[in-house]
Coordinates of C-alpha atoms in Angstrom, one line a residue:
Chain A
X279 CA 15.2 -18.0 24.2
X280 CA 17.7 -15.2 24.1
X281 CA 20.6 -15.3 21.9
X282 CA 23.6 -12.9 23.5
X283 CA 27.2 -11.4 21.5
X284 CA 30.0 -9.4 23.0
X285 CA 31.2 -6.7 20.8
X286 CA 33.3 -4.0 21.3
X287 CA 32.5 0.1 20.4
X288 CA 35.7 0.5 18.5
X289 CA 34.2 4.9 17.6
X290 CA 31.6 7.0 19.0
X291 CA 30.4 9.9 16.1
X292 CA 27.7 12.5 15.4
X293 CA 27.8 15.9 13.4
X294 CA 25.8 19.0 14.6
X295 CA 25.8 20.3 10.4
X296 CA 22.5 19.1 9.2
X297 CA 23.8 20.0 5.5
X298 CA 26.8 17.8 6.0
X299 CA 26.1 13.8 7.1
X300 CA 30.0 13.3 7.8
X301 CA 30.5 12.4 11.3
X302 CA 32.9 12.8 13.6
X303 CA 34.7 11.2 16.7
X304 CA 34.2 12.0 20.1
X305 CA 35.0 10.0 23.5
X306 CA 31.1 9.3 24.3
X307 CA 27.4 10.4 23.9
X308 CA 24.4 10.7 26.1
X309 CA 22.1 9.3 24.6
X310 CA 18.1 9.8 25.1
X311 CA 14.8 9.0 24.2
X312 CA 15.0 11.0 21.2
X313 CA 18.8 9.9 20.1
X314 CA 21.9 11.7 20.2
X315 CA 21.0 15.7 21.6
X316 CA 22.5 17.5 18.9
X317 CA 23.1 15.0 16.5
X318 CA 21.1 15.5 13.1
X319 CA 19.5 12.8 13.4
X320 CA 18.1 13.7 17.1
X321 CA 14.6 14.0 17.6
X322 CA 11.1 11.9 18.8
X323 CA 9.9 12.7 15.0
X324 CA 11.1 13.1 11.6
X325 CA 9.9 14.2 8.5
X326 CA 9.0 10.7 6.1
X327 CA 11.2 10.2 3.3
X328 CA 11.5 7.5 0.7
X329 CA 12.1 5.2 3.0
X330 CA 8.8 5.3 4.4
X331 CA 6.5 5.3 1.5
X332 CA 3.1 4.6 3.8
X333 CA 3.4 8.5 4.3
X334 CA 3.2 11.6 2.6
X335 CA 6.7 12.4 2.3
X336 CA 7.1 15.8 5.0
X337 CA 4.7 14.4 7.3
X338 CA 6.1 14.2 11.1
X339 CA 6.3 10.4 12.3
X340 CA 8.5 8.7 15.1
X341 CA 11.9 8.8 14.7
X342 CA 13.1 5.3 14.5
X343 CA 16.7 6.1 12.5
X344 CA 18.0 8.3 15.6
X345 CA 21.7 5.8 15.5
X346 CA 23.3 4.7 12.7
X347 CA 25.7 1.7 13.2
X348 CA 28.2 0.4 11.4
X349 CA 31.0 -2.5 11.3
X350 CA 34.5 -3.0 11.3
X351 CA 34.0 -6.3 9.0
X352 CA 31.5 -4.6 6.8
X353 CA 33.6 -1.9 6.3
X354 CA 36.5 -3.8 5.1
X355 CA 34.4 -5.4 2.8
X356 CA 32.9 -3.0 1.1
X357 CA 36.6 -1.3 1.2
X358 CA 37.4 -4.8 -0.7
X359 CA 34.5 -4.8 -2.8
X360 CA 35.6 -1.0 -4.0
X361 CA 39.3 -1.6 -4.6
X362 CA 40.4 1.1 -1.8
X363 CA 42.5 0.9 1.5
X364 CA 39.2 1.5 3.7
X365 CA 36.2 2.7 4.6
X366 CA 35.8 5.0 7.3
X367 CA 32.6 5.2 9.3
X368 CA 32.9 8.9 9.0
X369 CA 32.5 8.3 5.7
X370 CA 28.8 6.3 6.4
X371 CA 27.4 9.0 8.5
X372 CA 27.5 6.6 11.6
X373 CA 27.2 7.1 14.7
X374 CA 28.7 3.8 16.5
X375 CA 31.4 1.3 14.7
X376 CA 31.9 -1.7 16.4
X377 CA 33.8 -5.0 16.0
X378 CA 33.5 -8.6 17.1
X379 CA 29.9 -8.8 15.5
X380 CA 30.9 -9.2 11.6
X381 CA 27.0 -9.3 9.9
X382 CA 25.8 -6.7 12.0
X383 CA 23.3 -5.8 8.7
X384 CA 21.9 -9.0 9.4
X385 CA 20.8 -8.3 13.0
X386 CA 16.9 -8.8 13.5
X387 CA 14.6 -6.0 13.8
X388 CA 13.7 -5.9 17.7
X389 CA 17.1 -7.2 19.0
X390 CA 18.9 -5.3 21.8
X391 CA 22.4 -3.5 21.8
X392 CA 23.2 -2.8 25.3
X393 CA 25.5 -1.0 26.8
X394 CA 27.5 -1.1 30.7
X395 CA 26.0 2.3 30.9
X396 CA 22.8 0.4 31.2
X397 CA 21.9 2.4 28.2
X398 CA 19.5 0.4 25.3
X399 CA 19.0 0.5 21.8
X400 CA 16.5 -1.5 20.0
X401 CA 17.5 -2.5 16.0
X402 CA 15.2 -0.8 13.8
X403 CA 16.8 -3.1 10.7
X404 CA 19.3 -2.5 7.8
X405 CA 20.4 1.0 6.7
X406 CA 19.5 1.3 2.7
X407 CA 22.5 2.1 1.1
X408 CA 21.7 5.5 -0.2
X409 CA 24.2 8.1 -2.1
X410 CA 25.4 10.2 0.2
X411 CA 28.0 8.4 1.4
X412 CA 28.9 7.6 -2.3
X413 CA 29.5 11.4 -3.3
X414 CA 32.3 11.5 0.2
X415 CA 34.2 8.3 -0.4
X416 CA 34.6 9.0 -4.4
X417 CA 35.5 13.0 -3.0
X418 CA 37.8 11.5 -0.6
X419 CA 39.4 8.8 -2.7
X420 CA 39.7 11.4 -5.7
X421 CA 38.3 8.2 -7.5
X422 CA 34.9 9.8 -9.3
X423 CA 34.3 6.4 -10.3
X424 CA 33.7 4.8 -7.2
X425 CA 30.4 6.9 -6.9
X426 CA 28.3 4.3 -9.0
X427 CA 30.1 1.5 -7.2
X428 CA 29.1 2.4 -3.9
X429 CA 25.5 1.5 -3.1
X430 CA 25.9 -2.0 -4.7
X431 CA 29.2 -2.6 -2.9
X432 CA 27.1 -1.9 0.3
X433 CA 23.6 -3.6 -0.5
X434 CA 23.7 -5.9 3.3
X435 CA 26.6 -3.9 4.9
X436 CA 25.7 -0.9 5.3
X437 CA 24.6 -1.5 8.9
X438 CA 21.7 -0.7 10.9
X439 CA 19.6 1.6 12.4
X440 CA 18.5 1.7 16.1
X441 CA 16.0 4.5 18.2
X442 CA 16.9 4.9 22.0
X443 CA 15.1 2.3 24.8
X444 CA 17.0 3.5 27.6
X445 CA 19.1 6.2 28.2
X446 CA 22.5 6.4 28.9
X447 CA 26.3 6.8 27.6
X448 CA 27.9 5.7 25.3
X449 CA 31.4 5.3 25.7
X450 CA 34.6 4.5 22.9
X451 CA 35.8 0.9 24.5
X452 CA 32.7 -0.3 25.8
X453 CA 31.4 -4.1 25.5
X454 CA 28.4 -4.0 23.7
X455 CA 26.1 -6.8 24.1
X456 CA 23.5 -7.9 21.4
X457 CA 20.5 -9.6 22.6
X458 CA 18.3 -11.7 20.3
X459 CA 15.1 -13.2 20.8
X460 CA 14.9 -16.1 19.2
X461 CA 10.8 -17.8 19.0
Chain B
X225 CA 8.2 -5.9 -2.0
X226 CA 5.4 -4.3 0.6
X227 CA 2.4 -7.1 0.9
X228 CA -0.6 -5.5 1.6
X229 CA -3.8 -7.0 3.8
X230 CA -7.3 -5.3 4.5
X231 CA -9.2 -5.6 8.2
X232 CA -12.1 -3.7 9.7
X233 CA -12.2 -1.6 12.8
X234 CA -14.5 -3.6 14.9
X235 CA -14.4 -1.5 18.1
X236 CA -12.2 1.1 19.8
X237 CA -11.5 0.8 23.9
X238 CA -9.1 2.1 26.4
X239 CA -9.4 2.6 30.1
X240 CA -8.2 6.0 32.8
X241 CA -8.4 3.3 35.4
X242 CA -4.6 2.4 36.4
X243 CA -6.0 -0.2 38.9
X244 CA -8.5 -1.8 36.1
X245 CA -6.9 -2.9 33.2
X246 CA -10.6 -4.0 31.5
X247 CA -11.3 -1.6 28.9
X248 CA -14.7 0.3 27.7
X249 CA -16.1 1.0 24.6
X250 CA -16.1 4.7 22.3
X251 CA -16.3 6.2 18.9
X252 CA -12.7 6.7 18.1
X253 CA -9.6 7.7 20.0
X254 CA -7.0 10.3 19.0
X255 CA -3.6 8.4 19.2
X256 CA -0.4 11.1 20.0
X257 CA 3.2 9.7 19.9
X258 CA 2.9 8.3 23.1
X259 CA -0.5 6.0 22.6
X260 CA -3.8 6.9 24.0
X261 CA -4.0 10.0 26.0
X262 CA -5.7 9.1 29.5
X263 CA -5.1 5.1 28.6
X264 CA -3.6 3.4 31.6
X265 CA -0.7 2.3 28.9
X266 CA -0.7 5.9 27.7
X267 CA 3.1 7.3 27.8
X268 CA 6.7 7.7 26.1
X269 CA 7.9 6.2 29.2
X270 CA 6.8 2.8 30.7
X271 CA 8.9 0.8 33.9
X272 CA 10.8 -2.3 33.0
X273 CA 8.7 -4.9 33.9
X274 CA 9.3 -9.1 33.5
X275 CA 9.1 -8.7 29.7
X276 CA 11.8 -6.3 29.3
X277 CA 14.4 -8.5 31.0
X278 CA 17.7 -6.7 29.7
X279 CA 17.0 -3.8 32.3
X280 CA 16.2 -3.9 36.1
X281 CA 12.6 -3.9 36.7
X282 CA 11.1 -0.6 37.3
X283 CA 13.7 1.4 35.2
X284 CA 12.0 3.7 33.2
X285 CA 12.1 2.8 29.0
X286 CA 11.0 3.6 26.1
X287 CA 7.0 2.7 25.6
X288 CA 6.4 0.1 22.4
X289 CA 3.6 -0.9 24.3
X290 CA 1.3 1.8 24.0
X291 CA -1.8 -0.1 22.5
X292 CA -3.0 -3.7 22.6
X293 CA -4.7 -4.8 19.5
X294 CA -6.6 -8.2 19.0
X295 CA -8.5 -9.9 16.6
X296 CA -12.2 -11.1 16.6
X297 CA -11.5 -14.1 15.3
X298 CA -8.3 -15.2 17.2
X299 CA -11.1 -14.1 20.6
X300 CA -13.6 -16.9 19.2
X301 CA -10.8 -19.2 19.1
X302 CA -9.4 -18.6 23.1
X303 CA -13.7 -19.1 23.7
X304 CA -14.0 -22.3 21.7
X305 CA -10.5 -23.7 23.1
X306 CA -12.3 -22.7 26.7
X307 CA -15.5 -24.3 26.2
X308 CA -17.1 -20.4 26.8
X309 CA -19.3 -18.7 24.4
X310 CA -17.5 -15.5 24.0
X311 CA -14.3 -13.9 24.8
X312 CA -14.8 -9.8 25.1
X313 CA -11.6 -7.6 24.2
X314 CA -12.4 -5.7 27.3
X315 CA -11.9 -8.7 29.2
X316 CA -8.4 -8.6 27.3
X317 CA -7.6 -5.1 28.1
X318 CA -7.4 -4.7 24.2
X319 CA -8.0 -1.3 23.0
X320 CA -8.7 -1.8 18.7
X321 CA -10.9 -5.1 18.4
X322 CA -10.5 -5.9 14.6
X323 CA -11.8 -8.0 11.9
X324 CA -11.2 -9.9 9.0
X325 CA -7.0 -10.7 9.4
X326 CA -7.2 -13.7 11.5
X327 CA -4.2 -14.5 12.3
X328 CA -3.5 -11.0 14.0
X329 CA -0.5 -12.6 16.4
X330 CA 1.4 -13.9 13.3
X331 CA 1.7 -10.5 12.4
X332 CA 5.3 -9.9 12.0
X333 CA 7.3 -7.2 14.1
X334 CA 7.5 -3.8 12.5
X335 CA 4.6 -4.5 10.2
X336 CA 2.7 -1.4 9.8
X337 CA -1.0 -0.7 10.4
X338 CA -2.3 2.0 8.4
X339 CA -5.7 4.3 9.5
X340 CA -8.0 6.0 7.1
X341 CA -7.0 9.6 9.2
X342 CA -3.5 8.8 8.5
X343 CA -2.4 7.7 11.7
X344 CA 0.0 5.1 11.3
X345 CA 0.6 2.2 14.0
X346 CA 3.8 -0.4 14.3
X347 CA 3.5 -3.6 15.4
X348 CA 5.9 -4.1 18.0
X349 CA 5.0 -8.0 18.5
X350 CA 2.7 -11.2 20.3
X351 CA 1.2 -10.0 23.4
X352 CA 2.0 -12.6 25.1
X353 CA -0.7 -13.3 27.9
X354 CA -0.5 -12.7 30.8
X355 CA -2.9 -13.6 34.3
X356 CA -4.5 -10.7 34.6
X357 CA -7.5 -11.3 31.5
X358 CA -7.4 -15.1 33.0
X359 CA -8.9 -13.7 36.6
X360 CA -11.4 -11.4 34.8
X361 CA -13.2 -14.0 32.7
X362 CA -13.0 -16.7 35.6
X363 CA -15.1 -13.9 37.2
X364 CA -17.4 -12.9 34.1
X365 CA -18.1 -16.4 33.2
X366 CA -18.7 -17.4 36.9
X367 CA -16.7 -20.7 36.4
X368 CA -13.1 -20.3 38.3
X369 CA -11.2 -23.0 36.7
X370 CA -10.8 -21.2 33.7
X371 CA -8.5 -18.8 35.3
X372 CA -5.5 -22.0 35.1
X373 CA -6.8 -22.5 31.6
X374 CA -6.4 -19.1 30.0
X375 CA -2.9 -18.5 29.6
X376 CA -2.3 -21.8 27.5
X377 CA -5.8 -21.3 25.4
X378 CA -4.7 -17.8 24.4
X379 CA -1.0 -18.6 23.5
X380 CA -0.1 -17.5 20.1
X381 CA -3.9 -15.6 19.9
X382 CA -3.5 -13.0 22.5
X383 CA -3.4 -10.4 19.6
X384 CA -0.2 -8.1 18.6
X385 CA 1.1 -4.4 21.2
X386 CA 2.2 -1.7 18.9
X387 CA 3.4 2.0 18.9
X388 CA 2.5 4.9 17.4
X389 CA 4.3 5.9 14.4
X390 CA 2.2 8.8 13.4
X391 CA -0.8 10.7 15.1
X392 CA -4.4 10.5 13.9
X393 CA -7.4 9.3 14.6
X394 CA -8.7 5.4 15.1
X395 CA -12.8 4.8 14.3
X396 CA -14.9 2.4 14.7
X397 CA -15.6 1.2 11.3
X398 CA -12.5 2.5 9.9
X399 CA -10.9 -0.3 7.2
X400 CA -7.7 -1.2 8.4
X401 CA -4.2 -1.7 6.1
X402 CA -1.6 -3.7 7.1
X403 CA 1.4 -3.7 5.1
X404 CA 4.0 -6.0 5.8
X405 CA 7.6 -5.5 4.2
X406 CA 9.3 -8.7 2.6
X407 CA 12.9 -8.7 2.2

């Protein structure tokens, strides 16, 4: 059985600076097979990191983190949890914020986020809070303090991370829907 | 926490045949990003077909289904629940035949399976079955009422598709790891 949500693509980001994860908003993205052309996080492979200990860390492997997806809810709460006016999803590195679909860091692994395009994404699972985006909001807050905060503040809303299915746009405004297969 | 289970590389198959989905035997295979070169499942793209029901069929999407993967065990099991004495992974289209992790369809969605080369496999879910292995072994076994009897026999043992997550190369013999992440 399929479960089905309607959200909504509140912002649309991506950054060309691969030394700077800050995003930024545009109107819409094409996206392909290998993510967002451009983006820093576009490509079919990556180098493995931390996050995928079963690798030496360097080695090439698929790209499964080519979106990062954030929110509305999630960013007011860990706005709340922090003490400050907001969160911005600049601020994340993300490259969609939505609304409508508060525990988005809870979606399953495998569920679909498609779009009227008839572009598809496929969740890869929860985004590891990780300290970059700590360094920007205590910058941006002038708060120095809110540095160590951050990745406990975010542990389960930090969003998700999705590859490409099917290609298409992207577009600020657009119903999302989220598909999940239930067993 | 990463739990961590050991299997054996039984056999190695694939098949050039597009109209032929039975699958032959050999040494090893040399998996790329996009499965088995020269496999009929071989590609980054693959049509929409009834299982991807979120895009019209015959759009072109990403590939998760690049190898089929079953388990000697769960095979003994669809041949004792049809009365047969064996049940061949060629007959199953199955390209790794493994050993010694039973319950192979169990195995949970983006659990990874780890090769002695390096290569590095993600399972991408339950093959669910389909006609196509019922009409074979209704014709192997000479007996053609075990073509209605195969789907419901081989439900929840039809073995596990998966992707390539990083290219190396698969061996008969080869131990298997597969590492499952907990939450």
């Amino acid at each position: 059985m399929i479960q089905r949500f309607e959200a909504c693509v509140e912002a649309v980001l991506m950054t060309q600076d691969p030394d700077n994860f800050v995003t930024e908003r545009l109107e819409q993205v094409e996206v392909d097979l290998a993510g967002i052309p451009n983006d820093r996080h576009y490509g079919l492979l990556r180098p493995a990191d931390v996050r995928q200990k079963f690798y030496p860390r360097g080695k090439l492997i698929a790209n499964r983190r080519q979106l990062s997806i954030v929110s509305v809810e999630e960013c007011e709460m860990i706005a709340e949890q922090l003490g400050i006016e907001r969160v911005l999803p600049e601020w994340l590195g993300a490259n969609v914020l939505i609304s409508g679909y508060a525990r988005l860091t809870m979606l399953p692994l495998g569920a679909r986020l498609l779009l009227g395009s008839g572009a598809g994404l496929i969740c890869e699972g929860e985004n590891k809070p990780c300290s970059g985006p700590a360094i920007v909001i205590a910058k941006e807050c002038r708060n120095p303090s809110l540095q160590a905060k951050f990745v406990r503040a975010a542990a389960n809303r930090r969003g998700i991370v999705c590859s490409v299915e099917c290609p298409g746009a992207i577009r600020r405004g657009d119903t999302l829907m989220l598909a999940v297969e239930e067993s």
